[in-house]
mmCIF file of C-alpha atoms and ligand atoms in Angstrom:
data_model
loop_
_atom_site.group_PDB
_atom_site.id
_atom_site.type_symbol
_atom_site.label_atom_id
_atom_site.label_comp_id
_atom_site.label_asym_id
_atom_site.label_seq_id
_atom_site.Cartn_x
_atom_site.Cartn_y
_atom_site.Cartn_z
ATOM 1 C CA UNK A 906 65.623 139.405 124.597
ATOM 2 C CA UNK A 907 66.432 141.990 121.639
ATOM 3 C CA UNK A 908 64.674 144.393 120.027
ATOM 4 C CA UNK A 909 64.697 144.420 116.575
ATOM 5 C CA UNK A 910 63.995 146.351 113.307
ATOM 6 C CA UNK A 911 61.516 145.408 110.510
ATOM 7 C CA UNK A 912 62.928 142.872 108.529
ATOM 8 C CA UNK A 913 60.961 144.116 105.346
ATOM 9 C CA UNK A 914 62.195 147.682 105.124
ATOM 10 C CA UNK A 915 64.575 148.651 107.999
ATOM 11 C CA UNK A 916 62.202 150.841 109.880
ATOM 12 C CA UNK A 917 62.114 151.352 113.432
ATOM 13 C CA UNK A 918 58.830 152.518 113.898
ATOM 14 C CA UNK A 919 56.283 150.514 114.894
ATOM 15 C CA UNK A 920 52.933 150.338 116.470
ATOM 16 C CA UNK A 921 51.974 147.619 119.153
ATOM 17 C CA UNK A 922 48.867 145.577 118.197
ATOM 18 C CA UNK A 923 47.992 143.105 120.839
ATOM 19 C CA UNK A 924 50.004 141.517 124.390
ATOM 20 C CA UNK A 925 49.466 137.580 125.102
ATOM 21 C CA UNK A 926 51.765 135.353 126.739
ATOM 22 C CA UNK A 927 53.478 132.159 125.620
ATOM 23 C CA UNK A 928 50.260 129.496 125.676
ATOM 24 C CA UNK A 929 51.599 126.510 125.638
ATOM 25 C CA UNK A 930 54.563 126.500 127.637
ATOM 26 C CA UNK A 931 55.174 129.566 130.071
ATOM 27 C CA UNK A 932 51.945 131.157 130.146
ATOM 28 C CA UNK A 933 52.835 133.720 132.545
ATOM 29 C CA UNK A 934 55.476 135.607 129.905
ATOM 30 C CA UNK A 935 53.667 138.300 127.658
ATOM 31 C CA UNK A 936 54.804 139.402 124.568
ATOM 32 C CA UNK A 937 54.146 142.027 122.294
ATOM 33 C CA UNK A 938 53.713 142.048 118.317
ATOM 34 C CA UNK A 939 53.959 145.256 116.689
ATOM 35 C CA UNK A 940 53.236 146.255 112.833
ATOM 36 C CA UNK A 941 55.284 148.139 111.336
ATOM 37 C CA UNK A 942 54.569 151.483 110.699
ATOM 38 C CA UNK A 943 56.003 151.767 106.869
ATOM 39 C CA UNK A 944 55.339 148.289 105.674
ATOM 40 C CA UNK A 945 52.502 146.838 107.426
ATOM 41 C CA UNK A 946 54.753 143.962 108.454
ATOM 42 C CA UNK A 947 53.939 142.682 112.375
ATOM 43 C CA UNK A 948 56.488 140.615 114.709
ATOM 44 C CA UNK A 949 57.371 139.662 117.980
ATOM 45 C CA UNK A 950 59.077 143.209 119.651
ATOM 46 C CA UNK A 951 61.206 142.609 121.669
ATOM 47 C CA UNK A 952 61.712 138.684 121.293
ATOM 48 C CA UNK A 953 63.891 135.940 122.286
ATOM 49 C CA UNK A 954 67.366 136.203 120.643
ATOM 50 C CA UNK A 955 68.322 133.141 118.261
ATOM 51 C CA UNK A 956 70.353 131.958 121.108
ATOM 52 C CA UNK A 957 67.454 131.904 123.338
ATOM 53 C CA UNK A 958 64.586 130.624 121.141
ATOM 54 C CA UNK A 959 65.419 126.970 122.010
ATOM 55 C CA UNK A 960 63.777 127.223 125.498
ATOM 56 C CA UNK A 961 60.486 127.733 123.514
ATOM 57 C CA UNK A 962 60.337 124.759 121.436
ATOM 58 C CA UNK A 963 60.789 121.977 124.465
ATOM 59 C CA UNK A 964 60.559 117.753 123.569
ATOM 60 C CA UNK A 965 56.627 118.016 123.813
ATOM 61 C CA UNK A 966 56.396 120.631 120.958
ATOM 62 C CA UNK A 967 58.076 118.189 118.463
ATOM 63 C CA UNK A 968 55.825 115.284 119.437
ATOM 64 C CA UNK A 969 53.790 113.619 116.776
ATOM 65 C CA UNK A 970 51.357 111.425 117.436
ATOM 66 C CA UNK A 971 51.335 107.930 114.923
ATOM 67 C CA UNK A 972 47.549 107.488 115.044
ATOM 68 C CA UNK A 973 45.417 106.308 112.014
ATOM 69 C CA UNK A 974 43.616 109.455 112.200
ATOM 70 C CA UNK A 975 46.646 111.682 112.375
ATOM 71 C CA UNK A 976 48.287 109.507 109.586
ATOM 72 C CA UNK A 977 44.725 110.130 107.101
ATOM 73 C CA UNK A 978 45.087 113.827 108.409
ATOM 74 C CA UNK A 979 49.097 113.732 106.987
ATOM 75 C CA UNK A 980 48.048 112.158 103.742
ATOM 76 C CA UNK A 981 45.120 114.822 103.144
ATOM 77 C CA UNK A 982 47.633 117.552 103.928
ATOM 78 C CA UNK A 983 50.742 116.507 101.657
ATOM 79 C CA UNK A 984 47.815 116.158 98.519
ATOM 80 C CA UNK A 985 46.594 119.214 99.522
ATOM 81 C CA UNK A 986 50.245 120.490 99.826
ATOM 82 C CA UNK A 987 51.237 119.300 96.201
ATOM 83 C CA UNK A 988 48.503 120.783 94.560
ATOM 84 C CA UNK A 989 50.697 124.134 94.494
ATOM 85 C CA UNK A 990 53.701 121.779 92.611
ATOM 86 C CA UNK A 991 51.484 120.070 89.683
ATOM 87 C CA UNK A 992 52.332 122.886 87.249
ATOM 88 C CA UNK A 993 56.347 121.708 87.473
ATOM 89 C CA UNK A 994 55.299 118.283 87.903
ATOM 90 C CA UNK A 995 53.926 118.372 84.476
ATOM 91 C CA UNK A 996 57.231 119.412 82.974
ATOM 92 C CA UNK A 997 59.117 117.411 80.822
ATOM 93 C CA UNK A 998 62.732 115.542 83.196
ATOM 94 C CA UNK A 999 63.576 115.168 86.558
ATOM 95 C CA UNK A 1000 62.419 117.511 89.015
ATOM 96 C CA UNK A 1001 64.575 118.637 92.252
ATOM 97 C CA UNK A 1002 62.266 119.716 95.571
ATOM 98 C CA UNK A 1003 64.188 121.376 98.898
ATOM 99 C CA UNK A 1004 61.606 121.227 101.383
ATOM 100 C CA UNK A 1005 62.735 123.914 103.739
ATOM 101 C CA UNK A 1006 61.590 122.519 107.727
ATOM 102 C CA UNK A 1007 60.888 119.073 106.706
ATOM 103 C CA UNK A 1008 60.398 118.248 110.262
ATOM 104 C CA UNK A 1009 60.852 114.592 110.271
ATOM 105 C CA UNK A 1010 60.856 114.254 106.284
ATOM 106 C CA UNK A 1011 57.558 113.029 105.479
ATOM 107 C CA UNK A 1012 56.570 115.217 103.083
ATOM 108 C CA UNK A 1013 59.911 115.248 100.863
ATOM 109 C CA UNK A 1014 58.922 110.961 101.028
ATOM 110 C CA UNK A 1015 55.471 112.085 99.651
ATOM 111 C CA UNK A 1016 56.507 114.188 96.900
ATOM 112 C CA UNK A 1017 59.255 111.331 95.853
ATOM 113 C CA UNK A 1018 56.723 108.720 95.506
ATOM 114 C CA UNK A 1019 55.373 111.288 92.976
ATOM 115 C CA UNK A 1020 58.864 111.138 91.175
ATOM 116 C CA UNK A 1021 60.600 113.784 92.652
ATOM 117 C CA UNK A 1022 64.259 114.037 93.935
ATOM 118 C CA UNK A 1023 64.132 115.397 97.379
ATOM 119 C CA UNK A 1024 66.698 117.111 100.153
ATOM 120 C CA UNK A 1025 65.612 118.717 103.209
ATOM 121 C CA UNK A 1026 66.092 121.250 105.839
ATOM 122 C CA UNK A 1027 65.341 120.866 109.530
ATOM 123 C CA UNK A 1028 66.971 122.160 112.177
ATOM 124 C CA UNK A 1029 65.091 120.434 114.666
ATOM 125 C CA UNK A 1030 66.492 117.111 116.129
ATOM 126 C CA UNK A 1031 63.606 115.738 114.237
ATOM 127 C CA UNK A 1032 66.344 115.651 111.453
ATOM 128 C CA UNK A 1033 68.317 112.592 113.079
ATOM 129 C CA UNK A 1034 66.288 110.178 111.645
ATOM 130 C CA UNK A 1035 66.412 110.967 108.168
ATOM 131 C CA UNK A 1036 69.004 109.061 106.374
ATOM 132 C CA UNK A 1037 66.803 108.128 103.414
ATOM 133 C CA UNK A 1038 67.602 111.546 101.710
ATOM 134 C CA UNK A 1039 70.493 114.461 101.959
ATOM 135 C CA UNK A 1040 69.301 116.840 104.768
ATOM 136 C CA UNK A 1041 71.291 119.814 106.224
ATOM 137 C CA UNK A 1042 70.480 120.991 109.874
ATOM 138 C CA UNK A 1043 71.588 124.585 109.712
ATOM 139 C CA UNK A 1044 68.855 127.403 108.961
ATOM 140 C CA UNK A 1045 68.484 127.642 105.332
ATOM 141 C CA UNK A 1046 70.309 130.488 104.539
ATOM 142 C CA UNK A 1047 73.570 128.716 105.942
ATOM 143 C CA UNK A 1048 73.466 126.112 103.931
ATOM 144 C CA UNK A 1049 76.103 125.247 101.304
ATOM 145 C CA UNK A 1050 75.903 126.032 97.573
ATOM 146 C CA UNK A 1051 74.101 129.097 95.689
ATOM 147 C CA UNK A 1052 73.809 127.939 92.603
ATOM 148 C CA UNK A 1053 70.495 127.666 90.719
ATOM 149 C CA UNK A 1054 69.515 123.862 91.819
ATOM 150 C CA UNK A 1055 66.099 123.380 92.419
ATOM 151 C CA UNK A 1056 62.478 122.977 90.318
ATOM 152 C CA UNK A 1057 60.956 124.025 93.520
ATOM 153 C CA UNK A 1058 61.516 125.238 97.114
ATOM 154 C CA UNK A 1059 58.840 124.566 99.929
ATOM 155 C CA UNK A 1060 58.412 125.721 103.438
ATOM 156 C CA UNK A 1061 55.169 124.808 105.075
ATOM 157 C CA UNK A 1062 54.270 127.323 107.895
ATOM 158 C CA UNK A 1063 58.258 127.728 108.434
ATOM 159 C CA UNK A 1064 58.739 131.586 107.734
ATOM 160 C CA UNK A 1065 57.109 133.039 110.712
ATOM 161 C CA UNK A 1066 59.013 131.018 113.262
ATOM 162 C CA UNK A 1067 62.697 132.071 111.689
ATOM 163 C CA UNK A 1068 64.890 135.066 113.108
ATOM 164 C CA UNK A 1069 65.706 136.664 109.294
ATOM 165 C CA UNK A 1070 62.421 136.114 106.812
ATOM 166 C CA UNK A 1071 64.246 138.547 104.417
ATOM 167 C CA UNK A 1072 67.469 135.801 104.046
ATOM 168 C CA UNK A 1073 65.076 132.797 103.598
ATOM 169 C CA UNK A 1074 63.514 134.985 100.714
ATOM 170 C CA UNK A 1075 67.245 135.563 99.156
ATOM 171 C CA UNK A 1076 68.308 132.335 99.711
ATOM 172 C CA UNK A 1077 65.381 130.472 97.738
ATOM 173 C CA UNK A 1078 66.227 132.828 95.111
ATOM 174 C CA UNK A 1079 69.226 131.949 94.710
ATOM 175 C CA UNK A 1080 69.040 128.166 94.714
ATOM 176 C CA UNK A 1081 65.844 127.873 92.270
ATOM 177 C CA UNK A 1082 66.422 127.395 88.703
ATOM 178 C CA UNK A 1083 65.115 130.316 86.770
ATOM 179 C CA UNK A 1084 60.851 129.676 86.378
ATOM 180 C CA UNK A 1085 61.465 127.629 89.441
ATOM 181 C CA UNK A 1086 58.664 127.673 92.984
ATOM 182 C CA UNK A 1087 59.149 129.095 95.900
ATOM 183 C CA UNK A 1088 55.688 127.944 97.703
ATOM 184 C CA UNK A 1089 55.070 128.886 100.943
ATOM 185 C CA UNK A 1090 52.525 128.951 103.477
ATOM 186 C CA UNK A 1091 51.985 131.881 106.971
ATOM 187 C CA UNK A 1092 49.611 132.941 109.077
ATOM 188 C CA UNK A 1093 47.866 135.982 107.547
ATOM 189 C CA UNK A 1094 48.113 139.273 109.441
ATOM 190 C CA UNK A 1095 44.813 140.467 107.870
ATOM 191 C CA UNK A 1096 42.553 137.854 109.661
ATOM 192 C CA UNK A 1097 40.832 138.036 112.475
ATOM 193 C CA UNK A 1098 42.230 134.781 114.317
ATOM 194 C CA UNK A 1099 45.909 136.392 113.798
ATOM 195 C CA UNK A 1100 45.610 140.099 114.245
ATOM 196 C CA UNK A 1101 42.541 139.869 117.195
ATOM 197 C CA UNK A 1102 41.755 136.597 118.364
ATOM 198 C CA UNK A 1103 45.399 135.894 119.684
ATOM 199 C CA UNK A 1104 45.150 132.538 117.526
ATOM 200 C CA UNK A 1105 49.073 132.984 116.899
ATOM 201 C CA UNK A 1106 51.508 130.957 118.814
ATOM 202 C CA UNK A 1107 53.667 133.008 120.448
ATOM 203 C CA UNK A 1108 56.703 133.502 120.349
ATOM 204 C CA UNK A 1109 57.476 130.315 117.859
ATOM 205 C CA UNK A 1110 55.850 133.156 115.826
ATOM 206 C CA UNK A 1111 58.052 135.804 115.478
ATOM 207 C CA UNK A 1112 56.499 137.297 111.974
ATOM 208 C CA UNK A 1113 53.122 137.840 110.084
ATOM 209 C CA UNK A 1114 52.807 138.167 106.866
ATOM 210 C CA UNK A 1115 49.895 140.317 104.725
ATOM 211 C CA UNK A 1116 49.338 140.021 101.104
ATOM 212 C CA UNK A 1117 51.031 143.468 101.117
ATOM 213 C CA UNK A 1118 54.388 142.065 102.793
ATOM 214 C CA UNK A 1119 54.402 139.080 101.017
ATOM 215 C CA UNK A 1120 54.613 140.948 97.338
ATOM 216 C CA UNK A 1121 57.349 143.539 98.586
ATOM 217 C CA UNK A 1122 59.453 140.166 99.828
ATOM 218 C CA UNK A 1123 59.174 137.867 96.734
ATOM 219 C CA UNK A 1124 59.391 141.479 94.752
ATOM 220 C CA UNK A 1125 62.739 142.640 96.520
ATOM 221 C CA UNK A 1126 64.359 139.223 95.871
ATOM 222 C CA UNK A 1127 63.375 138.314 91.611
ATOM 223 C CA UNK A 1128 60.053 136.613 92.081
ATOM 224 C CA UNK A 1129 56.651 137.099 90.780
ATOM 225 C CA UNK A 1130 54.073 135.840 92.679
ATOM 226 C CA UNK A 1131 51.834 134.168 90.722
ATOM 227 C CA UNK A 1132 49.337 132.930 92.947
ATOM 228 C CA UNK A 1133 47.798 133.297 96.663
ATOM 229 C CA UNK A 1134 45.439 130.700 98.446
ATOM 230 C CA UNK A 1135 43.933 131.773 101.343
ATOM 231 C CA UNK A 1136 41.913 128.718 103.371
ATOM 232 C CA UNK A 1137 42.039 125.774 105.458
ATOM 233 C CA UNK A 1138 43.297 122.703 103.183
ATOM 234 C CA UNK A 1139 46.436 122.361 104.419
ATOM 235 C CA UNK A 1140 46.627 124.507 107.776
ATOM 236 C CA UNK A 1141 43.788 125.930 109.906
ATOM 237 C CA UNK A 1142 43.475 129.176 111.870
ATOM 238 C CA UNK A 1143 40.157 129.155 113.139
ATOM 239 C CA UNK A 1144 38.956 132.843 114.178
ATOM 240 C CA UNK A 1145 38.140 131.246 117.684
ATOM 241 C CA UNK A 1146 36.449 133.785 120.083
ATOM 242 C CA UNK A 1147 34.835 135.960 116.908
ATOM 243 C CA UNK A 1148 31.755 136.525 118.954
ATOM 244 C CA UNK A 1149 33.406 137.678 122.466
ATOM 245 C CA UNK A 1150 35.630 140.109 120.292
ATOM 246 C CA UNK A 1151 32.465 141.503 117.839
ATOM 247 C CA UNK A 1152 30.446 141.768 121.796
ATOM 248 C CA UNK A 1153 33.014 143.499 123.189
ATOM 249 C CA UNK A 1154 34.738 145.611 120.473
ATOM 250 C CA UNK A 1155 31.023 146.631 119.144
ATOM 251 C CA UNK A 1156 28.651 146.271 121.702
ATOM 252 C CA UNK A 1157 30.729 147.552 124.365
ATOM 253 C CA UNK A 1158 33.526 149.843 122.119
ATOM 254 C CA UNK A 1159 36.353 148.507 124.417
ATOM 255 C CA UNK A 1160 39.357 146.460 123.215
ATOM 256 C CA UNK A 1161 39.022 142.673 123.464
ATOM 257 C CA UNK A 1162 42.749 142.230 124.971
ATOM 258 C CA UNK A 1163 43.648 138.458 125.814
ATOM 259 C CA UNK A 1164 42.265 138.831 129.568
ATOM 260 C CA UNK A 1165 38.779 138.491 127.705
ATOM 261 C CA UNK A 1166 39.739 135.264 126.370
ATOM 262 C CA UNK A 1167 37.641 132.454 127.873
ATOM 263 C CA UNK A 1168 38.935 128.817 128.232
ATOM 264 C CA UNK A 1169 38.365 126.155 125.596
ATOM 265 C CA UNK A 1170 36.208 123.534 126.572
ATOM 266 C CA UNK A 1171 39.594 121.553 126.844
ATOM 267 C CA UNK A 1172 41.461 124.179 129.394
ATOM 268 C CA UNK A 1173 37.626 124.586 131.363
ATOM 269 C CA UNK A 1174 37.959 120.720 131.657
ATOM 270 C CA UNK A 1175 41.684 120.789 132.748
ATOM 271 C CA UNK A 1176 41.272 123.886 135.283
ATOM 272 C CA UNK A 1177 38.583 122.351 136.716
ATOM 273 C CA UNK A 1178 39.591 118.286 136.671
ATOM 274 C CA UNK A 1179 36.367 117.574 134.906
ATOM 275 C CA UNK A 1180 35.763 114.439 132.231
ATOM 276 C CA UNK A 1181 34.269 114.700 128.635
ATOM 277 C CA UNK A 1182 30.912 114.312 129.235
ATOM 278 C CA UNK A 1183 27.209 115.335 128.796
ATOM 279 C CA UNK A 1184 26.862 117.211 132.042
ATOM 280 C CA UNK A 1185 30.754 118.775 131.690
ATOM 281 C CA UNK A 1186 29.120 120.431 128.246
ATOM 282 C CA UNK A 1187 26.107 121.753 130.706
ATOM 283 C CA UNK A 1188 29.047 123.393 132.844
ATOM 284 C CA UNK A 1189 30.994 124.951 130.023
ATOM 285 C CA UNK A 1190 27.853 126.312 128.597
ATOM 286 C CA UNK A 1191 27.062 128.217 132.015
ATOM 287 C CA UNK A 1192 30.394 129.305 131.729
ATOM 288 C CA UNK A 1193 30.808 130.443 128.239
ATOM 289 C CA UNK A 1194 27.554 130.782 126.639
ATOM 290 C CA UNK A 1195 29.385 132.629 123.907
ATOM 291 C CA UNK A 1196 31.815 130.026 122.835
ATOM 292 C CA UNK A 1197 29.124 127.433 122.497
ATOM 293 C CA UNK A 1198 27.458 129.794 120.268
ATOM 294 C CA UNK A 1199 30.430 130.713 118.563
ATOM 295 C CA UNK A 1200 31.470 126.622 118.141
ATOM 296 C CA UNK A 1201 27.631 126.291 116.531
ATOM 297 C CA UNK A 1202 28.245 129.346 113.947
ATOM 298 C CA UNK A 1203 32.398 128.720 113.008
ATOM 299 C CA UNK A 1204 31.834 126.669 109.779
ATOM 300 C CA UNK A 1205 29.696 129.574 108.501
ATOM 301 C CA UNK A 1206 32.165 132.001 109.948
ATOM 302 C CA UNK A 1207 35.382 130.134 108.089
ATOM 303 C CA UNK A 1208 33.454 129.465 104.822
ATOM 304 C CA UNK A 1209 33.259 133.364 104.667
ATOM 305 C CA UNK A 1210 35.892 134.340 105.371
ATOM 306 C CA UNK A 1211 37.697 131.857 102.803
ATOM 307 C CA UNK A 1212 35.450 133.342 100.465
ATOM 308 C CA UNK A 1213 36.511 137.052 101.752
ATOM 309 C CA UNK A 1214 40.006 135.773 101.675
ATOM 310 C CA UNK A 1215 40.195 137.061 105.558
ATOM 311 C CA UNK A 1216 41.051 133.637 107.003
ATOM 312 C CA UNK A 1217 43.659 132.726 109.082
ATOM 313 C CA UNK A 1218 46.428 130.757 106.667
ATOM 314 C CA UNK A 1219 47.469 131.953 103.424
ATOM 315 C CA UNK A 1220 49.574 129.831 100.946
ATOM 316 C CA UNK A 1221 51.575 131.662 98.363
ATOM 317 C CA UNK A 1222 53.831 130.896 94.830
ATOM 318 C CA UNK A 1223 56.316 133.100 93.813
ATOM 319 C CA UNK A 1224 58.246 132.664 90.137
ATOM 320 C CA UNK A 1225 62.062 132.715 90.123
ATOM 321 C CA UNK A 1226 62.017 135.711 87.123
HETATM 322 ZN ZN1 LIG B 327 58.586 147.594 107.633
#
């Protein structure tokens, strides 16, 4: 483990925010994010060092599942995803995309069927079975060449898992052609699933990001950011457990910490070696009247908070100046 400074503005002091432990793999190791005290930037304090991250991203994280539905999800995602390019794709010549944690390429395929050349970055094994385009495997900011290259850079939910945001930032820079993307999608620091709901997933997430941050980054490195979409079209961070934390934070004025957390349906079902079924739903109810209430109430709950721009996922463009 090493404890680290912000990687915004150097500071060292910071405040912590919230404790949980690693869900999906070691749930018995806590963690602590912290927000900076000068920026308003939060991260993982102290985390795993780069050497040690691997043990937190084991075979089952990487595994995708090639269902029909997971295949129409995909294709919904990558439109939804190239929405943020049209405005280059509508340029006159050829147009260059690095998509930076291409997992298993998919998306650079996507955007070349639209006409674009592609390369990728993935450091993830994921990368051994792309051969149909160039890919490097080292973390973007180690890989060669720094010369203005690209129409547009993309990294889909990438920046909060990496050890040094502040490089990816200068390396983009200094690969896009000038007027060039840099688009970009993190959790957002602001909403509730992120900053109370413990909807991040620790420690893969080592940073979040606020509309604040994200300015001072693209600012610090020649961007302009030209435009911020905060909703669920191409990731989703439901603010899961909005009711237990509004009972317990209001009605009660005590912290929600992540001891308050109840099950899902799915963990009640797994703790308790039940099957889907009408009378399992009776049991969770008795168990968690709240989350069946909250479940009823969460498309209201997301719609305003897209329309607050509170939700959990914010995608941003920044302009090579
Ligand atoms: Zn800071």
């Amino acid at each position: 483990m090493e404890t680290v400074a912000c990687n915004l503005c150097g500071s060292r002091q910071h405040t912590p925010v919230y404790q949980m432990p690693d869900v999906k793999f070691f749930p018995n190791e806590f963690f602590t994010v912290v927000e900076c005290n000068q920026c308003g930037l939060g991260f993982v304090n102290p985390r795993p060092s780069f050497a040690e991250i691997a043990k937190y991203y084991p075979r089952e994280y990487y595994q995708d599942e090639p269902t029909a539905s997971f295949e129409r999800y995909l294709k919904r995602r990558f439109n939804a995803e190239a929405r943020f390019l049209r405005e280059i794709e509508h340029r006159p010549g050829p147009k260059k995309l690095l998509d930076v944690g291409c997992f298993n390429g998919q998306f650079p395929r996507f955007m070349r069927a639209r006409g674009w050349d592609v390369e990728g970055v993935e450091v993830s094994r994921a990368s051994e079975r792309i051969t149909d385009f160039p890919i490097y495997t080292q973390e973007f900011h180690e890989i060669p060449g720094d010369e203005p290259a690209y129409d547009a850079v993309t990294a889909w939910a990438v920046l909060e898992h990496v050890h040094d945001p502040m490089a990816y930032f200068r390396k983009a820079s200094r690969v896009l052609k000038k007027d060039g993307l840099f688009v970009f999608l993190v959790t957002n620091f602001h909403s509730l699933a992120s900053r109370h709901l413990f909807g991040e997933d620790i420690p893969r997430h080592l940073y979040f990001f606020t509309r604040e941050t994200v300015r001072q980054y693209v600012a610090q490195n020649g961007f302009a950011l030209i435009k911020e979409h905060n909703g669920r079209s191409v990731y989703k961070l439901a603010p899961e457990h909005w009711l237990a934390f509004l009972i317990q934070t209001r009605l009660r004025g005590k912290p929600f910490t992540y001891g308050d957390v109840a099950l899902s349906s799915r963990q009640f079902r797994r703790v308790h070696g039940l099957k889907k079924g009408f009378s399992t739903s009776l049991r969770y109810a008795a168990y968690s009247p709240v989350s069946v209430i909250e479940r009823l109430l969460l498309p209201v709950v997301e719609t305003t908070q897209i329309l607050r721009k509170t939700y959990g996922i914010s995608a941003y463009v920044a302009q090579k100046l």
